[in-house]
Amino acid sequence: AQSVTQLGSHVSVSEGALVLLRCNYSSSVPPYLFWYVQYPNQGLQLLLKYTTGATLVKGINGFEAEFKKSETSFHLTKPSAHMSDAAEYFCAVRNNFGNEKLTFGTGTRLTIIP
Amino acid sequence: DTEVTQTPKHLVMGMTNKKSLKCEQHMGHRAMYWYKQKAKKPPELMFVYSYEKLSINESVPSRFSPECPNSSLLNLHLHALQPEDSALYLCASSQGQATNEKLFFGSGTQLSVL
């Protein structure tokens, strides 16, 4: 079975500060990992994904994430928060095994303090 | 065109009504998905169509009936819904069903069942 755990359902950071959203995964086979963002009243948009190769993945809007197998983690970071980053962020996992579905974490709501 | 278009954006229906949700994409994607998202929760997979054939049904009640008339269109027919079915219904598409593929989401239909 596969799953992801997002630590912290709500994170607040000041504008210009570092953004760190935590995600740990559980998978019996090498995982594919994703971060999606959902703005209010919108669908989800892919920020970045890890499949194979380089463990530091760069995404859109200045976000990046690092796959750490030893820690089973895939934390999302951004050096300097912007007001427009306020949204719900979902970590997701999908195994490279047959026809597995994409499994989402419970989400982290990011609030930016002016 | 990299959009998934969903109509209507909002829908209010009674428990005896019959209504349909529509989803359209013109990216040539061959996999299309229906997700249900309750407030402050992650999306939950309902159905997957691959090459216009239903490939995954996540044990969804029969009051939800999906239909894929062609490779660009996906419908979700609703009948005799319950108030607990009120949620945001998201459509998504991907190039295929490979596990590392990016999903493109529509903005969703906010459904209220009275």
PDB file of C-alpha atoms in Angstrom:
ATOM      1  CA  ALA A   1       0.000   0.000   0.000  1.00  0.00           C
ATOM      2  CA  GLN A   2       1.061   3.557  -0.575  1.00  0.00           C
ATOM      3  CA  SER A   3       0.322   6.703   1.404  1.00  0.00           C
ATOM      4  CA  VAL A   4       1.588  10.176   2.150  1.00  0.00           C
ATOM      5  CA  THR A   5       1.465  12.087   5.407  1.00  0.00           C
ATOM      6  CA  GLN A   6       1.528  15.857   5.445  1.00  0.00           C
ATOM      7  CA  LEU A   7       2.667  17.270   8.760  1.00  0.00           C
ATOM      8  CA  GLY A   8       0.748  20.388   9.671  1.00  0.00           C
ATOM      9  CA  SER A   9      -2.693  21.048   8.243  1.00  0.00           C
ATOM     10  CA  HIS A  10      -2.056  24.782   8.472  1.00  0.00           C
ATOM     11  CA  VAL A  11       1.217  26.672   8.048  1.00  0.00           C
ATOM     12  CA  SER A  12       1.655  30.440   8.356  1.00  0.00           C
ATOM     13  CA  VAL A  13       4.761  32.302   7.213  1.00  0.00           C
ATOM     14  CA  SER A  14       5.606  35.956   6.806  1.00  0.00           C
ATOM     15  CA  GLU A  15       5.973  37.432   3.355  1.00  0.00           C
ATOM     16  CA  GLY A  16       9.602  36.998   2.297  1.00  0.00           C
ATOM     17  CA  ALA A  17      10.253  34.142   4.718  1.00  0.00           C
ATOM     18  CA  LEU A  18      11.130  30.555   3.897  1.00  0.00           C
ATOM     19  CA  VAL A  19       8.259  28.228   3.067  1.00  0.00           C
ATOM     20  CA  LEU A  20       8.617  24.614   4.214  1.00  0.00           C
ATOM     21  CA  LEU A  21       5.760  22.150   3.756  1.00  0.00           C
ATOM     22  CA  ARG A  22       6.423  18.632   4.962  1.00  0.00           C
ATOM     23  CA  CYS A  23       5.512  15.375   3.267  1.00  0.00           C
ATOM     24  CA  ASN A  24       6.505  11.828   4.197  1.00  0.00           C
ATOM     25  CA  TYR A  25       5.593   8.847   2.079  1.00  0.00           C
ATOM     26  CA  SER A  26       5.104   5.167   2.593  1.00  0.00           C
ATOM     27  CA  SER A  27       5.571   2.828  -0.339  1.00  0.00           C
ATOM     28  CA  SER A  28       6.698  -0.747  -0.821  1.00  0.00           C
ATOM     29  CA  VAL A  29       8.213   0.069  -4.207  1.00  0.00           C
ATOM     30  CA  PRO A  30      10.019   3.152  -5.538  1.00  0.00           C
ATOM     31  CA  PRO A  31       7.456   5.922  -5.620  1.00  0.00           C
ATOM     32  CA  TYR A  32       6.601   8.711  -7.961  1.00  0.00           C
ATOM     33  CA  LEU A  33       5.914  11.823  -5.877  1.00  0.00           C
ATOM     34  CA  PHE A  34       4.009  14.984  -6.709  1.00  0.00           C
ATOM     35  CA  TRP A  35       3.105  18.338  -5.209  1.00  0.00           C
ATOM     36  CA  TYR A  36      -0.124  19.971  -6.345  1.00  0.00           C
ATOM     37  CA  VAL A  37      -1.451  23.416  -5.403  1.00  0.00           C
ATOM     38  CA  GLN A  38      -5.109  24.407  -5.182  1.00  0.00           C
ATOM     39  CA  TYR A  39      -6.127  28.050  -5.122  1.00  0.00           C
ATOM     40  CA  PRO A  40      -9.582  28.951  -3.756  1.00  0.00           C
ATOM     41  CA  ASN A  41     -12.431  27.817  -6.004  1.00  0.00           C
ATOM     42  CA  GLN A  42      -9.992  26.224  -8.433  1.00  0.00           C
ATOM     43  CA  GLY A  43      -8.852  22.786  -9.480  1.00  0.00           C
ATOM     44  CA  LEU A  44      -5.414  21.414  -8.699  1.00  0.00           C
ATOM     45  CA  GLN A  45      -2.272  22.448 -10.550  1.00  0.00           C
ATOM     46  CA  LEU A  46       0.950  20.458 -10.631  1.00  0.00           C
ATOM     47  CA  LEU A  47       3.868  22.272  -8.966  1.00  0.00           C
ATOM     48  CA  LEU A  48       6.503  19.603  -9.474  1.00  0.00           C
ATOM     49  CA  LYS A  49       7.082  15.865  -9.582  1.00  0.00           C
ATOM     50  CA  TYR A  50       9.797  13.349  -8.829  1.00  0.00           C
ATOM     51  CA  THR A  51      10.011  10.217 -10.923  1.00  0.00           C
ATOM     52  CA  THR A  52      13.632   9.128 -11.320  1.00  0.00           C
ATOM     53  CA  GLY A  53      17.028  10.786 -11.607  1.00  0.00           C
ATOM     54  CA  ALA A  54      17.957  13.983  -9.817  1.00  0.00           C
ATOM     55  CA  THR A  55      16.562  14.057  -6.297  1.00  0.00           C
ATOM     56  CA  LEU A  56      16.254  17.851  -6.155  1.00  0.00           C
ATOM     57  CA  VAL A  57      13.305  18.816  -8.283  1.00  0.00           C
ATOM     58  CA  LYS A  58      12.502  22.369  -9.336  1.00  0.00           C
ATOM     59  CA  GLY A  59       8.953  23.367 -10.093  1.00  0.00           C
ATOM     60  CA  ILE A  60       6.897  26.365 -11.046  1.00  0.00           C
ATOM     61  CA  ASN A  61       6.603  29.602  -9.073  1.00  0.00           C
ATOM     62  CA  GLY A  62      10.010  29.159  -7.406  1.00  0.00           C
ATOM     63  CA  PHE A  63       9.137  25.979  -5.532  1.00  0.00           C
ATOM     64  CA  GLU A  64      11.409  22.983  -5.207  1.00  0.00           C
ATOM     65  CA  ALA A  65      11.404  19.673  -3.386  1.00  0.00           C
ATOM     66  CA  GLU A  66      14.022  17.096  -2.504  1.00  0.00           C
ATOM     67  CA  PHE A  67      13.428  13.360  -2.538  1.00  0.00           C
ATOM     68  CA  LYS A  68      15.205  11.781   0.431  1.00  0.00           C
ATOM     69  CA  LYS A  69      14.872   8.031   0.355  1.00  0.00           C
ATOM     70  CA  SER A  70      16.613   7.545   3.715  1.00  0.00           C
ATOM     71  CA  GLU A  71      14.044   9.808   5.369  1.00  0.00           C
ATOM     72  CA  THR A  72      11.116   8.794   3.118  1.00  0.00           C
ATOM     73  CA  SER A  73      10.458  12.488   2.674  1.00  0.00           C
ATOM     74  CA  PHE A  74       9.591  14.887  -0.132  1.00  0.00           C
ATOM     75  CA  HIS A  75       9.360  18.305   1.529  1.00  0.00           C
ATOM     76  CA  LEU A  76       8.374  21.365  -0.496  1.00  0.00           C
ATOM     77  CA  THR A  77      10.327  24.598  -0.083  1.00  0.00           C
ATOM     78  CA  LYS A  78      10.447  28.120  -1.423  1.00  0.00           C
ATOM     79  CA  PRO A  79      13.135  30.577  -0.293  1.00  0.00           C
ATOM     80  CA  SER A  80      10.912  33.650  -0.128  1.00  0.00           C
ATOM     81  CA  ALA A  81       7.145  33.554   0.315  1.00  0.00           C
ATOM     82  CA  HIS A  82       4.883  35.772  -1.727  1.00  0.00           C
ATOM     83  CA  MET A  83       1.310  36.743  -0.962  1.00  0.00           C
ATOM     84  CA  SER A  84       0.186  34.883  -4.081  1.00  0.00           C
ATOM     85  CA  ASP A  85       1.475  31.601  -2.584  1.00  0.00           C
ATOM     86  CA  ALA A  86      -1.478  31.438  -0.201  1.00  0.00           C
ATOM     87  CA  ALA A  87      -3.290  28.240  -1.167  1.00  0.00           C
ATOM     88  CA  GLU A  88      -3.844  24.589  -0.263  1.00  0.00           C
ATOM     89  CA  TYR A  89      -0.944  22.279  -1.057  1.00  0.00           C
ATOM     90  CA  PHE A  90      -1.297  18.536  -1.594  1.00  0.00           C
ATOM     91  CA  CYS A  91       1.477  15.981  -1.654  1.00  0.00           C
ATOM     92  CA  ALA A  92       0.664  12.847  -3.663  1.00  0.00           C
ATOM     93  CA  VAL A  93       2.229   9.468  -4.368  1.00  0.00           C
ATOM     94  CA  ARG A  94       1.814   6.969  -7.136  1.00  0.00           C
ATOM     95  CA  ASN A  95       3.708   3.698  -7.369  1.00  0.00           C
ATOM     96  CA  ASN A  96       5.476   2.491 -10.468  1.00  0.00           C
ATOM     97  CA  PHE A  97       3.478  -0.695 -10.154  1.00  0.00           C
ATOM     98  CA  GLY A  98       0.641  -1.680 -12.425  1.00  0.00           C
ATOM     99  CA  ASN A  99      -2.341   0.607 -12.451  1.00  0.00           C
ATOM    100  CA  GLU A 100      -2.074   2.275  -9.046  1.00  0.00           C
ATOM    101  CA  LYS A 101      -4.104   5.409  -8.510  1.00  0.00           C
ATOM    102  CA  LEU A 102      -2.713   8.747  -7.358  1.00  0.00           C
ATOM    103  CA  THR A 103      -3.030   8.987  -3.563  1.00  0.00           C
ATOM    104  CA  PHE A 104      -3.236  12.458  -2.033  1.00  0.00           C
ATOM    105  CA  GLY A 105      -2.233  13.600   1.415  1.00  0.00           C
ATOM    106  CA  THR A 106      -4.687  15.521   3.564  1.00  0.00           C
ATOM    107  CA  GLY A 107      -3.329  18.879   2.447  1.00  0.00           C
ATOM    108  CA  THR A 108      -1.613  21.867   4.062  1.00  0.00           C
ATOM    109  CA  ARG A 109      -3.173  25.302   3.969  1.00  0.00           C
ATOM    110  CA  LEU A 110      -0.473  27.951   3.555  1.00  0.00           C
ATOM    111  CA  THR A 111      -1.222  31.440   4.866  1.00  0.00           C
ATOM    112  CA  ILE A 112       1.097  34.353   4.123  1.00  0.00           C
ATOM    113  CA  ILE A 113       1.330  37.109   6.720  1.00  0.00           C
ATOM    114  CA  PRO A 114       1.946  40.576   5.244  1.00  0.00           C
TER     115      PRO A 114
ATOM    116  CA  ASP B   1      -5.035  24.715 -25.357  1.00  0.00           C
ATOM    117  CA  THR B   2      -4.008  23.252 -21.994  1.00  0.00           C
ATOM    118  CA  GLU B   3      -7.336  23.564 -20.269  1.00  0.00           C
ATOM    119  CA  VAL B   4      -9.863  21.185 -18.854  1.00  0.00           C
ATOM    120  CA  THR B   5     -13.251  22.874 -18.971  1.00  0.00           C
ATOM    121  CA  GLN B   6     -16.037  21.899 -16.605  1.00  0.00           C
ATOM    122  CA  THR B   7     -19.663  22.981 -16.715  1.00  0.00           C
ATOM    123  CA  PRO B   8     -21.604  24.104 -14.843  1.00  0.00           C
ATOM    124  CA  LYS B   9     -19.438  25.808 -12.222  1.00  0.00           C
ATOM    125  CA  HIS B  10     -22.201  25.622  -9.641  1.00  0.00           C
ATOM    126  CA  LEU B  11     -25.201  23.304  -9.400  1.00  0.00           C
ATOM    127  CA  VAL B  12     -27.999  23.061  -6.871  1.00  0.00           C
ATOM    128  CA  MET B  13     -30.298  20.066  -7.156  1.00  0.00           C
ATOM    129  CA  GLY B  14     -32.965  18.289  -5.196  1.00  0.00           C
ATOM    130  CA  MET B  15     -32.769  14.658  -4.239  1.00  0.00           C
ATOM    131  CA  THR B  16     -35.224  13.648  -6.965  1.00  0.00           C
ATOM    132  CA  ASN B  17     -33.553  15.570  -9.770  1.00  0.00           C
ATOM    133  CA  LYS B  18     -31.480  14.238 -12.641  1.00  0.00           C
ATOM    134  CA  LYS B  19     -28.567  16.371 -13.741  1.00  0.00           C
ATOM    135  CA  SER B  20     -25.270  15.973 -15.590  1.00  0.00           C
ATOM    136  CA  LEU B  21     -21.805  17.392 -15.117  1.00  0.00           C
ATOM    137  CA  LYS B  22     -19.704  17.931 -18.229  1.00  0.00           C
ATOM    138  CA  CYS B  23     -15.969  17.958 -18.810  1.00  0.00           C
ATOM    139  CA  GLU B  24     -14.069  18.721 -22.000  1.00  0.00           C
ATOM    140  CA  GLN B  25     -10.414  18.744 -23.008  1.00  0.00           C
ATOM    141  CA  HIS B  26      -8.737  19.278 -26.358  1.00  0.00           C
ATOM    142  CA  MET B  27      -5.194  18.262 -25.470  1.00  0.00           C
ATOM    143  CA  GLY B  28      -5.473  14.847 -27.069  1.00  0.00           C
ATOM    144  CA  HIS B  29      -5.343  13.180 -23.673  1.00  0.00           C
ATOM    145  CA  ARG B  30      -6.565   9.589 -23.592  1.00  0.00           C
ATOM    146  CA  ALA B  31      -7.171   9.250 -19.847  1.00  0.00           C
ATOM    147  CA  MET B  32      -9.888  11.179 -18.027  1.00  0.00           C
ATOM    148  CA  TYR B  33     -10.851  11.157 -14.375  1.00  0.00           C
ATOM    149  CA  TRP B  34     -13.627  12.156 -12.001  1.00  0.00           C
ATOM    150  CA  TYR B  35     -12.705  13.157  -8.454  1.00  0.00           C
ATOM    151  CA  LYS B  36     -14.899  14.176  -5.536  1.00  0.00           C
ATOM    152  CA  GLN B  37     -13.572  16.701  -3.011  1.00  0.00           C
ATOM    153  CA  LYS B  38     -15.315  17.532   0.244  1.00  0.00           C
ATOM    154  CA  ALA B  39     -14.470  20.800   1.971  1.00  0.00           C
ATOM    155  CA  LYS B  40     -11.000  20.860   3.538  1.00  0.00           C
ATOM    156  CA  LYS B  41     -10.288  17.310   2.305  1.00  0.00           C
ATOM    157  CA  PRO B  42      -8.113  15.903  -0.489  1.00  0.00           C
ATOM    158  CA  PRO B  43      -9.675  14.800  -3.765  1.00  0.00           C
ATOM    159  CA  GLU B  44     -10.978  11.223  -3.846  1.00  0.00           C
ATOM    160  CA  LEU B  45     -10.875   9.270  -7.086  1.00  0.00           C
ATOM    161  CA  MET B  46     -14.243   8.125  -8.409  1.00  0.00           C
ATOM    162  CA  PHE B  47     -13.718   6.928 -11.989  1.00  0.00           C
ATOM    163  CA  VAL B  48     -11.004   6.630 -14.609  1.00  0.00           C
ATOM    164  CA  TYR B  49     -11.556   6.312 -18.333  1.00  0.00           C
ATOM    165  CA  SER B  50      -8.716   5.157 -20.541  1.00  0.00           C
ATOM    166  CA  TYR B  51      -9.165   5.287 -24.307  1.00  0.00           C
ATOM    167  CA  GLU B  52     -12.877   5.921 -23.728  1.00  0.00           C
ATOM    168  CA  LYS B  53     -13.345   2.767 -21.690  1.00  0.00           C
ATOM    169  CA  LEU B  54     -14.010   2.691 -17.975  1.00  0.00           C
ATOM    170  CA  SER B  55     -10.866   1.312 -16.366  1.00  0.00           C
ATOM    171  CA  ILE B  56     -11.358   2.171 -12.696  1.00  0.00           C
ATOM    172  CA  ASN B  57     -14.548   2.491 -10.629  1.00  0.00           C
ATOM    173  CA  GLU B  58     -13.735   3.152  -7.003  1.00  0.00           C
ATOM    174  CA  SER B  59     -16.902   1.463  -5.710  1.00  0.00           C
ATOM    175  CA  VAL B  60     -18.949   4.576  -6.355  1.00  0.00           C
ATOM    176  CA  PRO B  61     -22.732   4.343  -5.699  1.00  0.00           C
ATOM    177  CA  SER B  62     -24.856   3.758  -8.794  1.00  0.00           C
ATOM    178  CA  ARG B  63     -26.538   7.145  -8.394  1.00  0.00           C
ATOM    179  CA  PHE B  64     -23.347   8.425 -10.080  1.00  0.00           C
ATOM    180  CA  SER B  65     -23.090   7.260 -13.681  1.00  0.00           C
ATOM    181  CA  PRO B  66     -20.080   8.233 -15.809  1.00  0.00           C
ATOM    182  CA  GLU B  67     -20.060   8.404 -19.577  1.00  0.00           C
ATOM    183  CA  CYS B  68     -17.285   9.047 -22.087  1.00  0.00           C
ATOM    184  CA  PRO B  69     -18.929   9.783 -25.466  1.00  0.00           C
ATOM    185  CA  ASN B  70     -15.607  10.488 -27.186  1.00  0.00           C
ATOM    186  CA  SER B  71     -11.971  11.132 -26.402  1.00  0.00           C
ATOM    187  CA  SER B  72     -12.580  14.810 -25.562  1.00  0.00           C
ATOM    188  CA  LEU B  73     -15.687  14.572 -23.425  1.00  0.00           C
ATOM    189  CA  LEU B  74     -16.510  13.106 -20.045  1.00  0.00           C
ATOM    190  CA  ASN B  75     -19.904  13.309 -18.368  1.00  0.00           C
ATOM    191  CA  LEU B  76     -21.100  12.441 -14.900  1.00  0.00           C
ATOM    192  CA  HIS B  77     -24.826  11.745 -14.692  1.00  0.00           C
ATOM    193  CA  LEU B  78     -26.435  12.318 -11.313  1.00  0.00           C
ATOM    194  CA  HIS B  79     -29.703  10.835 -10.089  1.00  0.00           C
ATOM    195  CA  ALA B  80     -31.346  10.562  -6.695  1.00  0.00           C
ATOM    196  CA  LEU B  81     -28.400  12.086  -4.874  1.00  0.00           C
ATOM    197  CA  GLN B  82     -28.178  12.530  -1.129  1.00  0.00           C
ATOM    198  CA  PRO B  83     -27.218  15.691   0.788  1.00  0.00           C
ATOM    199  CA  GLU B  84     -23.905  14.061   1.716  1.00  0.00           C
ATOM    200  CA  ASP B  85     -23.035  14.024  -1.999  1.00  0.00           C
ATOM    201  CA  SER B  86     -22.617  17.787  -1.848  1.00  0.00           C
ATOM    202  CA  ALA B  87     -19.005  18.479  -2.806  1.00  0.00           C
ATOM    203  CA  LEU B  88     -16.678  19.886  -5.436  1.00  0.00           C
ATOM    204  CA  TYR B  89     -16.494  17.501  -8.402  1.00  0.00           C
ATOM    205  CA  LEU B  90     -13.249  17.729 -10.295  1.00  0.00           C
ATOM    206  CA  CYS B  91     -12.481  16.416 -13.732  1.00  0.00           C
ATOM    207  CA  ALA B  92      -8.898  15.730 -14.786  1.00  0.00           C
ATOM    208  CA  SER B  93      -7.079  14.382 -17.793  1.00  0.00           C
ATOM    209  CA  SER B  94      -3.636  13.012 -18.628  1.00  0.00           C
ATOM    210  CA  GLN B  95      -1.789  11.936 -21.742  1.00  0.00           C
ATOM    211  CA  GLY B  96      -2.208   8.298 -20.779  1.00  0.00           C
ATOM    212  CA  GLN B  97      -2.455   6.357 -17.571  1.00  0.00           C
ATOM    213  CA  ALA B  98       1.261   6.002 -16.946  1.00  0.00           C
ATOM    214  CA  THR B  99       2.094   6.436 -13.308  1.00  0.00           C
ATOM    215  CA  ASN B 100       4.464   9.370 -13.758  1.00  0.00           C
ATOM    216  CA  GLU B 101       2.114  11.501 -15.800  1.00  0.00           C
ATOM    217  CA  LYS B 102       0.867  14.913 -14.900  1.00  0.00           C
ATOM    218  CA  LEU B 103      -2.854  15.348 -14.328  1.00  0.00           C
ATOM    219  CA  PHE B 104      -4.528  18.474 -15.649  1.00  0.00           C
ATOM    220  CA  PHE B 105      -7.497  19.491 -13.516  1.00  0.00           C
ATOM    221  CA  GLY B 106     -10.554  21.539 -14.320  1.00  0.00           C
ATOM    222  CA  SER B 107     -11.858  24.159 -11.889  1.00  0.00           C
ATOM    223  CA  GLY B 108     -14.634  21.874 -10.763  1.00  0.00           C
ATOM    224  CA  THR B 109     -18.380  21.916 -10.302  1.00  0.00           C
ATOM    225  CA  GLN B 110     -19.560  22.897  -6.830  1.00  0.00           C
ATOM    226  CA  LEU B 111     -22.592  20.697  -6.221  1.00  0.00           C
ATOM    227  CA  SER B 112     -25.172  21.273  -3.508  1.00  0.00           C
ATOM    228  CA  VAL B 113     -27.862  18.645  -2.917  1.00  0.00           C
ATOM    229  CA  LEU B 114     -30.892  19.872  -0.999  1.00  0.00           C
TER     230      LEU B 114
END
